Every structure is written in C-alpha cells, then in structure tokens.
PDB file of C-alpha atoms and ligand atoms in Angstrom:
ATOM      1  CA  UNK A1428     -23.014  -5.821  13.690  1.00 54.00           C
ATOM      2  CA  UNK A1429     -24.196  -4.080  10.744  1.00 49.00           C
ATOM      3  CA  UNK A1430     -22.755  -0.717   8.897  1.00 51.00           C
ATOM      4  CA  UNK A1431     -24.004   2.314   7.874  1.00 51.00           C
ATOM      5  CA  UNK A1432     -25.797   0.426   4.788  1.00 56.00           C
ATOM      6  CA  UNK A1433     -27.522  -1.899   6.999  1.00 63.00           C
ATOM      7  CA  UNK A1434     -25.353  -4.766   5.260  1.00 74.00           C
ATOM      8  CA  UNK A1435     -23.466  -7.083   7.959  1.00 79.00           C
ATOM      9  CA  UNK A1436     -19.915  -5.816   8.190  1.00 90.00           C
ATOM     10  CA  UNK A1437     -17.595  -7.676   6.640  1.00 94.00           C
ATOM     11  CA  UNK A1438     -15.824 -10.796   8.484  1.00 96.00           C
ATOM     12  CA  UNK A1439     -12.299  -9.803  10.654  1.00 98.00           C
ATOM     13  CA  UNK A1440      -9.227 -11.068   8.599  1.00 98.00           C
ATOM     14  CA  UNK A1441      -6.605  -9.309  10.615  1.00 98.00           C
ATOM     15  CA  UNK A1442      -8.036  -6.709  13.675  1.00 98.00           C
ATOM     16  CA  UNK A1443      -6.768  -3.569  14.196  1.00 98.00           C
ATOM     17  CA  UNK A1444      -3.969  -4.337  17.000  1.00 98.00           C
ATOM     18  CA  UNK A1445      -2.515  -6.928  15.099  1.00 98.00           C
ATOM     19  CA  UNK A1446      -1.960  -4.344  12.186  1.00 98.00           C
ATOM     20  CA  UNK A1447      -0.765  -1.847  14.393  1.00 98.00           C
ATOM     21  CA  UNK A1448       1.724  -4.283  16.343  1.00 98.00           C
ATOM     22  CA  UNK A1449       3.463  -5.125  13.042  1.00 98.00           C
ATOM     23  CA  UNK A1450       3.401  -2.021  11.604  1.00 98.00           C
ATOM     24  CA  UNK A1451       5.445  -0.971  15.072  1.00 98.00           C
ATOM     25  CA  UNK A1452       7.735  -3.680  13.799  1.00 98.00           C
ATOM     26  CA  UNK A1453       8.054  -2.429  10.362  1.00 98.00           C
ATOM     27  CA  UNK A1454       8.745   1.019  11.489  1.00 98.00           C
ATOM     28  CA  UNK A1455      11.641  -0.025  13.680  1.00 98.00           C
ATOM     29  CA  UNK A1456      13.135  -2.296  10.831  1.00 98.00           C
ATOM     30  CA  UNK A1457      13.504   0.828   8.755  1.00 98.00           C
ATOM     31  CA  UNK A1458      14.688   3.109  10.885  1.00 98.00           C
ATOM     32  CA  UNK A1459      17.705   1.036  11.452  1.00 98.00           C
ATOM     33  CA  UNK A1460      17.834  -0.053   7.810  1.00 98.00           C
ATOM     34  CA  UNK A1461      17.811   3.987   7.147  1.00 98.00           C
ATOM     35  CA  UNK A1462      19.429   5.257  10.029  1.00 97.00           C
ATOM     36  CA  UNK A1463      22.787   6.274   7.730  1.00 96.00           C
ATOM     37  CA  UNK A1464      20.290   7.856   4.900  1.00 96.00           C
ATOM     38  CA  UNK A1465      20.129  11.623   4.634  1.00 92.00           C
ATOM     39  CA  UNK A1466      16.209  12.137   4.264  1.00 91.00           C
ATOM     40  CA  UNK A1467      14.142   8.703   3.458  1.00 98.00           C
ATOM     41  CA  UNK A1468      11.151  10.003   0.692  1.00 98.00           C
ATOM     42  CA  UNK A1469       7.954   7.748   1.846  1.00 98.00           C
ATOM     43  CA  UNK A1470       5.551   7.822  -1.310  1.00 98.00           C
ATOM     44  CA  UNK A1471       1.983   6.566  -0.483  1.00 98.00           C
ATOM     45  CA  UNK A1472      -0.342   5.040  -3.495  1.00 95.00           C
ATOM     46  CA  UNK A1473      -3.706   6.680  -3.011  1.00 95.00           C
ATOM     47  CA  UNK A1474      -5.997   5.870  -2.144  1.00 96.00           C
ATOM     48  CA  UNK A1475      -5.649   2.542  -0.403  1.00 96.00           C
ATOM     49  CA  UNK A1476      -1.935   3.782   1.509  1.00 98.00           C
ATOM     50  CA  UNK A1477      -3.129   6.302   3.240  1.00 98.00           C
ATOM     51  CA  UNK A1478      -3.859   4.682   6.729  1.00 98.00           C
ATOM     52  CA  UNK A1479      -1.091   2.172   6.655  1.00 98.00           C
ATOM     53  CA  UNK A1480       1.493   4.921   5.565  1.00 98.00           C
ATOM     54  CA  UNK A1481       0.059   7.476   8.099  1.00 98.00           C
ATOM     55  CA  UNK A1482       0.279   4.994  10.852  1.00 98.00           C
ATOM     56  CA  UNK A1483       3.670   3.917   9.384  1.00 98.00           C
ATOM     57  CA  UNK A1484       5.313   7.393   9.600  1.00 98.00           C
ATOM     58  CA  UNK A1485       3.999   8.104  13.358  1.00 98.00           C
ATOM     59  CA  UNK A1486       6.038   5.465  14.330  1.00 98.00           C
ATOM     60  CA  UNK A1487       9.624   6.557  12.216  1.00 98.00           C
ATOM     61  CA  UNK A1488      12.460   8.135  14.341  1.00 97.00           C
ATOM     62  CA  UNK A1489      14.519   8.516  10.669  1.00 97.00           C
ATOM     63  CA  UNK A1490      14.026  11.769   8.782  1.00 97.00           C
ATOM     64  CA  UNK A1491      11.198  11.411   6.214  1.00 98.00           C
ATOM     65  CA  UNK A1492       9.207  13.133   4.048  1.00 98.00           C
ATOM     66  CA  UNK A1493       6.211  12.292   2.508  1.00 98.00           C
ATOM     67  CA  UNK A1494       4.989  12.348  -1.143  1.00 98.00           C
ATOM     68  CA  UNK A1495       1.814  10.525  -3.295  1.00 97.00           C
ATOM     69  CA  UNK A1496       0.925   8.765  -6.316  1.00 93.00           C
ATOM     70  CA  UNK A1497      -2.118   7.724  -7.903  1.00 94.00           C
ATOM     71  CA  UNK A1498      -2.423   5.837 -10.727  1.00 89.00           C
ATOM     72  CA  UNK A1499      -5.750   4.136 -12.825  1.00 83.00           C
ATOM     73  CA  UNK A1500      -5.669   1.130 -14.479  1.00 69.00           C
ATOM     74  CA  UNK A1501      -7.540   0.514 -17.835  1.00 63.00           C
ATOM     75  CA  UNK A1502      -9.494  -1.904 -17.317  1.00 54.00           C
ATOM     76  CA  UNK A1503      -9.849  -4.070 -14.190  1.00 50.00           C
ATOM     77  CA  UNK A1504      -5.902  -3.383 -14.408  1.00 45.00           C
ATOM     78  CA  UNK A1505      -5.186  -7.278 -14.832  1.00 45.00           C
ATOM     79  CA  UNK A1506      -5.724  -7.521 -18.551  1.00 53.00           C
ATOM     80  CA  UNK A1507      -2.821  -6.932 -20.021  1.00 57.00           C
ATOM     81  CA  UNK A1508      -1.631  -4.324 -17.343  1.00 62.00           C
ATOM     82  CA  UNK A1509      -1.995  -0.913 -18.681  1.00 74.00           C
ATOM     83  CA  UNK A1510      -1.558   1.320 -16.219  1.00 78.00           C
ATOM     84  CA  UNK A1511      -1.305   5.509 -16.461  1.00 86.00           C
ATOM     85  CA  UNK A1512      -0.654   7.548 -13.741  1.00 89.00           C
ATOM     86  CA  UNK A1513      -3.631  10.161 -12.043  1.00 92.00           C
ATOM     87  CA  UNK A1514      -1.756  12.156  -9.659  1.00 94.00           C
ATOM     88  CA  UNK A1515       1.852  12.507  -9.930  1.00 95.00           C
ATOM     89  CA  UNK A1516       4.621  13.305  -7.157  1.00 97.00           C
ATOM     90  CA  UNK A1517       5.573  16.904  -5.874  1.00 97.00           C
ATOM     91  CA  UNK A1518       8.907  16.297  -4.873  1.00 97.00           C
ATOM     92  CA  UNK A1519      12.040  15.335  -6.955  1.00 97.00           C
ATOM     93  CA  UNK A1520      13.294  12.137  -5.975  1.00 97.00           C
ATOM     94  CA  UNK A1521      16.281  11.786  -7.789  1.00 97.00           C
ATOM     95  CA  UNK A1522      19.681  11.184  -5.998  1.00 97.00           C
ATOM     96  CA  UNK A1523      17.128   9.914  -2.844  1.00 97.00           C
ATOM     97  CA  UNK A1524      16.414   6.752  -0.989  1.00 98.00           C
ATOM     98  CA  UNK A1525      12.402   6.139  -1.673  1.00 98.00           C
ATOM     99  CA  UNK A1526      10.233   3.482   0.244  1.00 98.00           C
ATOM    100  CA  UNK A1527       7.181   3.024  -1.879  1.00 98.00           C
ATOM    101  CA  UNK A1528       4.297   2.199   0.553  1.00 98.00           C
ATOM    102  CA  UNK A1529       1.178   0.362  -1.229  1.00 97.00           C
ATOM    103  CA  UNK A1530      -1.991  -1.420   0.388  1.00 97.00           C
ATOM    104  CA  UNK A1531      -1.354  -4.841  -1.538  1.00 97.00           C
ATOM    105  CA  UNK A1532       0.152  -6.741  -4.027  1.00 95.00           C
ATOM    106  CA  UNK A1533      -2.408  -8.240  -6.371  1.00 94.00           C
ATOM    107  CA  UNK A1534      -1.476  -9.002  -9.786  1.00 92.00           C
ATOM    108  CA  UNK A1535       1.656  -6.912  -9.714  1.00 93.00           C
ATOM    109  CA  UNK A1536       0.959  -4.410 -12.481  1.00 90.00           C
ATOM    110  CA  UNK A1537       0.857  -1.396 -10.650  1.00 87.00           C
ATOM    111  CA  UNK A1538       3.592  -1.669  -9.030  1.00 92.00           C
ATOM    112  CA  UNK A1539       6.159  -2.894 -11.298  1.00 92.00           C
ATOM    113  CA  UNK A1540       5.136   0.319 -13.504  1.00 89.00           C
ATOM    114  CA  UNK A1541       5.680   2.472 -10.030  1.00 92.00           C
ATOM    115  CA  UNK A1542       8.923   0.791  -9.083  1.00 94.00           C
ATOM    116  CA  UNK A1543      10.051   1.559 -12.924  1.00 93.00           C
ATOM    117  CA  UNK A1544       8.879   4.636 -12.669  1.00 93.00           C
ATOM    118  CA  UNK A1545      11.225   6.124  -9.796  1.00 95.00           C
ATOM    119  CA  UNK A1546      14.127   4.024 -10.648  1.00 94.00           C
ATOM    120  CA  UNK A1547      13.609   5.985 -14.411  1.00 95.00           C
ATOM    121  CA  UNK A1548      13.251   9.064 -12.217  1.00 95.00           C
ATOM    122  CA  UNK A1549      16.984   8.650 -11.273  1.00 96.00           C
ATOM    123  CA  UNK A1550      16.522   7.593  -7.253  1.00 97.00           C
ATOM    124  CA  UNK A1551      19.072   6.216  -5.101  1.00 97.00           C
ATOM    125  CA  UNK A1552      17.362   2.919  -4.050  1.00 97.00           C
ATOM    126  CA  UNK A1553      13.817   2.456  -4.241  1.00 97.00           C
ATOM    127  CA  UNK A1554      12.243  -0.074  -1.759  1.00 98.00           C
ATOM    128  CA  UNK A1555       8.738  -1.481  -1.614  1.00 98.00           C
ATOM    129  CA  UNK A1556       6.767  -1.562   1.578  1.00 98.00           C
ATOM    130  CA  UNK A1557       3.146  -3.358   1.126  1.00 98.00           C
ATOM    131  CA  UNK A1558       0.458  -4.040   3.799  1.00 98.00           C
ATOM    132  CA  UNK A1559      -1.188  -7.143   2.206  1.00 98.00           C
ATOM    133  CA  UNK A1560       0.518  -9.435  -0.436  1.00 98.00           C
ATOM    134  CA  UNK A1561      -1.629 -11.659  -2.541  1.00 97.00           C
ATOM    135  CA  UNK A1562       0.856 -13.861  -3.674  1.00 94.00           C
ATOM    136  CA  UNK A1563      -1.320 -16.511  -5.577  1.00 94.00           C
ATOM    137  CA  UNK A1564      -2.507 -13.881  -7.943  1.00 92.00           C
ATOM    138  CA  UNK A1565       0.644 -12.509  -9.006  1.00 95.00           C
ATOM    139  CA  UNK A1566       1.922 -12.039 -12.587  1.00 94.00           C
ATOM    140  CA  UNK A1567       4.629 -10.066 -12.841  1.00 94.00           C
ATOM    141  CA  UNK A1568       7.424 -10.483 -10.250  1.00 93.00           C
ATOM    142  CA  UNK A1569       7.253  -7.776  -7.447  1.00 95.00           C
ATOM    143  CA  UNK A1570      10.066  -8.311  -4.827  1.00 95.00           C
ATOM    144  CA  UNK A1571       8.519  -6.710  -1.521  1.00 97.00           C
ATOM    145  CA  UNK A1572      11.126  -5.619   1.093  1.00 98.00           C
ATOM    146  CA  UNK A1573       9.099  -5.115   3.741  1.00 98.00           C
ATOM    147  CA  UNK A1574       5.933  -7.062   3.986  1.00 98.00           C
ATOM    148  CA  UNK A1575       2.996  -6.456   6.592  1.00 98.00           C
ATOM    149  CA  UNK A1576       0.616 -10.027   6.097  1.00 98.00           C
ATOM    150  CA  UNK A1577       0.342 -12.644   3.411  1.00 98.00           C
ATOM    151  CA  UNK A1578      -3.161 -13.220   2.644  1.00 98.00           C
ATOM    152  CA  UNK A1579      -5.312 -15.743   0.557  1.00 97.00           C
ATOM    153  CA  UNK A1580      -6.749 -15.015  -2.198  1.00 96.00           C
ATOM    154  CA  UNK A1581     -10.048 -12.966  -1.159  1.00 96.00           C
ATOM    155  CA  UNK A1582     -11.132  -9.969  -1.110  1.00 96.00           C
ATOM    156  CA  UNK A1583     -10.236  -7.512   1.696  1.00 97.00           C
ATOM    157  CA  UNK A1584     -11.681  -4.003   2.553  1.00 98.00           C
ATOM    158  CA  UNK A1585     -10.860  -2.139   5.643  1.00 98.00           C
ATOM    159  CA  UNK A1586      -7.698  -0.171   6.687  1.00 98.00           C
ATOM    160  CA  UNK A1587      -7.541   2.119   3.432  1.00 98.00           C
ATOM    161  CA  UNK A1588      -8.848  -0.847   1.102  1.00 98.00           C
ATOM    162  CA  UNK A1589     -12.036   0.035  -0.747  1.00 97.00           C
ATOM    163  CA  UNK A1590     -15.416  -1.552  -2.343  1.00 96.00           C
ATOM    164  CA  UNK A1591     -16.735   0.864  -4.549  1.00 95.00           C
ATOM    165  CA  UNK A1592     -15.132   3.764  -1.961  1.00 96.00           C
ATOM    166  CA  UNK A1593     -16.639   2.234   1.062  1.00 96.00           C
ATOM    167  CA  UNK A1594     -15.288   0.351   4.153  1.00 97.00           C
ATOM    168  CA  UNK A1595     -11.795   2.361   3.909  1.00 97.00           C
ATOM    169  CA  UNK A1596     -12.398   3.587   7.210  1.00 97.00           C
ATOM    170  CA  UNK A1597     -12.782   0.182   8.775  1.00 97.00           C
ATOM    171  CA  UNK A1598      -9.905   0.078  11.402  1.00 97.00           C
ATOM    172  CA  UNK A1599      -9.476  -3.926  10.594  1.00 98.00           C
ATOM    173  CA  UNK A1600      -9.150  -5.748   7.481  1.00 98.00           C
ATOM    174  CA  UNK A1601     -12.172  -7.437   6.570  1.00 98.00           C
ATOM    175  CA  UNK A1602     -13.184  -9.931   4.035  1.00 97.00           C
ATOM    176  CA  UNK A1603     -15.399  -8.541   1.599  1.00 95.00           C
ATOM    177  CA  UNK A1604     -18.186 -11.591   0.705  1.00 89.00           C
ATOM    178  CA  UNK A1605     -20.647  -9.762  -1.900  1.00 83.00           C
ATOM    179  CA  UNK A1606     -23.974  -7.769  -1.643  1.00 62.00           C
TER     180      UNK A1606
HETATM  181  P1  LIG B2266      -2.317  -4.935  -8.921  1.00 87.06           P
HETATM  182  O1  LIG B2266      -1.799  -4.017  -9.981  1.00 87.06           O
HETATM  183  O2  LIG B2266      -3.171  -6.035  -9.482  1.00 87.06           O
HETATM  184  O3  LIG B2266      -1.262  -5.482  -7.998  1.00 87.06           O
HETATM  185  O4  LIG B2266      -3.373  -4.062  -8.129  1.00 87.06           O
HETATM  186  C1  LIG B2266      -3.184  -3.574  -6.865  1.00 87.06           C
HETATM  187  C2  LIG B2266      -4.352  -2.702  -6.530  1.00 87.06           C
HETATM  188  O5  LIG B2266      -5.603  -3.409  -6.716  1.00 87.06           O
HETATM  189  C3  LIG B2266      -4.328  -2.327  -5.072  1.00 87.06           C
HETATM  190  O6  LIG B2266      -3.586  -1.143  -4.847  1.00 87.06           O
HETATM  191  C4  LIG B2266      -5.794  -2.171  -4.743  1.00 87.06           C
HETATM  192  O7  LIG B2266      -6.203  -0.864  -5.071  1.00 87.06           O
HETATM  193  C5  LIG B2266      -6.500  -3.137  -5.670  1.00 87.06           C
HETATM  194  N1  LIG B2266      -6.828  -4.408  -4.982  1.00 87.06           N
HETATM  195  C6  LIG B2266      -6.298  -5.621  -5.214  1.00 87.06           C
HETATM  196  N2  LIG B2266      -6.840  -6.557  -4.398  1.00 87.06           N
HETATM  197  C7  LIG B2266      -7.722  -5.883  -3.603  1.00 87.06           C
HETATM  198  C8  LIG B2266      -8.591  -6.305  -2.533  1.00 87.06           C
HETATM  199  O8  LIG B2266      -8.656  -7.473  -2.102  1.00 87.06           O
HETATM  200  N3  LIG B2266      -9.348  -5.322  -1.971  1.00 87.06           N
HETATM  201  C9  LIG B2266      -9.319  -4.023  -2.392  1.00 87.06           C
HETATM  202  N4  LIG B2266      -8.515  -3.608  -3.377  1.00 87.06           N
HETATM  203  C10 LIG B2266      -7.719  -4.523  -3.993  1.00 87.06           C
END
C-alpha cells in the first residue's frame, strides 16, 4: 500500500486493535486506582497525545477533565535537554491528582521538565501515563506508571506520532524507515 505521497506506508509495529485493547486495560487500571479521587486532571502533550489520550478518556468511568501542554525543545531536544514550554495549561492544578499522558519516552528530557513542572505547580500526585517507552535511549530517569508498549529503538509514526507532521493520522504505529 502506498500513502497519499506515493511513498510505501510505513511497516506495522503495533496495529490498531492491539493499541486499543490495552488502552481498554489502561483505562480500567485507573479508574480503580482513582476511583476515591475527587476530579482526576488528564493533561495531554501536543501534539503526539492527542489520539492516545482521546481514546484513553472514552474509555474512563472516573471524573476527569482534560487540559494540554506543548512544549519545544532547542535543538533536537537531546543535547543537553533544554526544553521551554509553547502552550501552557488552562486549568489550575494545584491541590489535584494529574495523570500526564505523553506519546513516548525517548531521551527523557521532556518529561522530567513536565513532571517538575506540575509537582512545582503545587499538585496532589502527578502520575505519568506514556504510549511508547524507548527505554534504550533514555537519559534522565523517567518512572512511567502506566505504560502502553516497550519498543526498540526505531522510529515510530502513526497514532499521534509525527515525521515532519505527517503519518499522525495513521491508526497503527508504524516504523518510519527514511525517504
Ligand atoms: P524526549 O524528551 O527525548 O523523551 O522526547 C520525547 C518526544 O520526542 C516525544 O514526545 C516525541 O514528540 C518525540 N519522539 C521521540 N521518539 C520519537 C519517534 O520514534 N517518533 C516520533 N516522535 C518521537
């Protein structure tokens, strides 16, 4: 098959009803793990969360409401780890229980400066919940609570997950091989 491009599309890592089965098992580990929590704040890293914490959500009995982030690395955002943040959040999160909800784990650097971030901010707990983890390319430690897939060390699109802004409406995860 070939995409809009006429370039082959890129190689199934993980097809679209596996994600969705374990996503249904994610959702109904935190609705227990939340079920005594007033009103769980679900914060989505754009752009790459945005199908995986959509999907997420549908599937949450627990009270929840929804925020974003978006942050830009200097950089390639691995070199020494600068990173400054795009779009901030709307809603106060202090005194609240926050599930971050990120694509992947690469390096690390993002999200140790998120996770910082909202503990700084004052929340009651702060969770992460990531789709991917890379763990061979990490470099600063990033405990992940709830984990979708590990994955090797390649290059995914699909599912959110970007090239150059394409393939994030792939419903799969895909390996991403090059032009
Ligand atoms: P980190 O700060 O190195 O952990 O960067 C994480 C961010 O890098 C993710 O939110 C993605 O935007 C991007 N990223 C890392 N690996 C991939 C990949 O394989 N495909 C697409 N984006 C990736």
């Amino acid at each position: 098959m070939t995409d809009q491009n006429s370039k082959p599309s890129p190689r199934t890592l993980i097809d679209a009803e596996t994600i969705q089965a374990r996503i249904r098992e994610l959702a109904a580990r935190i609705d227990r793990d939340y079920a005594a929590s007033d009103c769980l704040i679900a914060i989505g890293v754009l752009k790459g969360s945005v199908f995986f914490l959509v999907d997420l959500l549908k599937h949450l009995q627990i009270p929840v409401k929804m925020d974003f982030f978006q942050t830009a690395s200097y950089g390639s955002g691995s070199v020494g780890g600068e990173v400054r943040i795009r779009k901030d959040l709307d809603l106060s999160i202090r005194g609240r229980d926050v599930l971050l909800i990120e694509d992947i784990v690469d390096t690390g650097y993002t999200l140790r400066t998120i996770l910082d971030l909202l503990r700084f901010r004052g929340a009651k707990s702060v969770k992460l919940c990531a789709l991917l983890d890379k763990a061979s390319r990490r470099e600063v430690e990033v405990p992940i609570d709830y984990l979708g897939f590990s994955i090797e060390d390649v290059f995914v699109v699909g599912y959110g997950l970007d090239y150059d802004e394409r393939y994030r409406n792939l419903p799969y995860i895909g390996v991403y091989d090059g032009e």
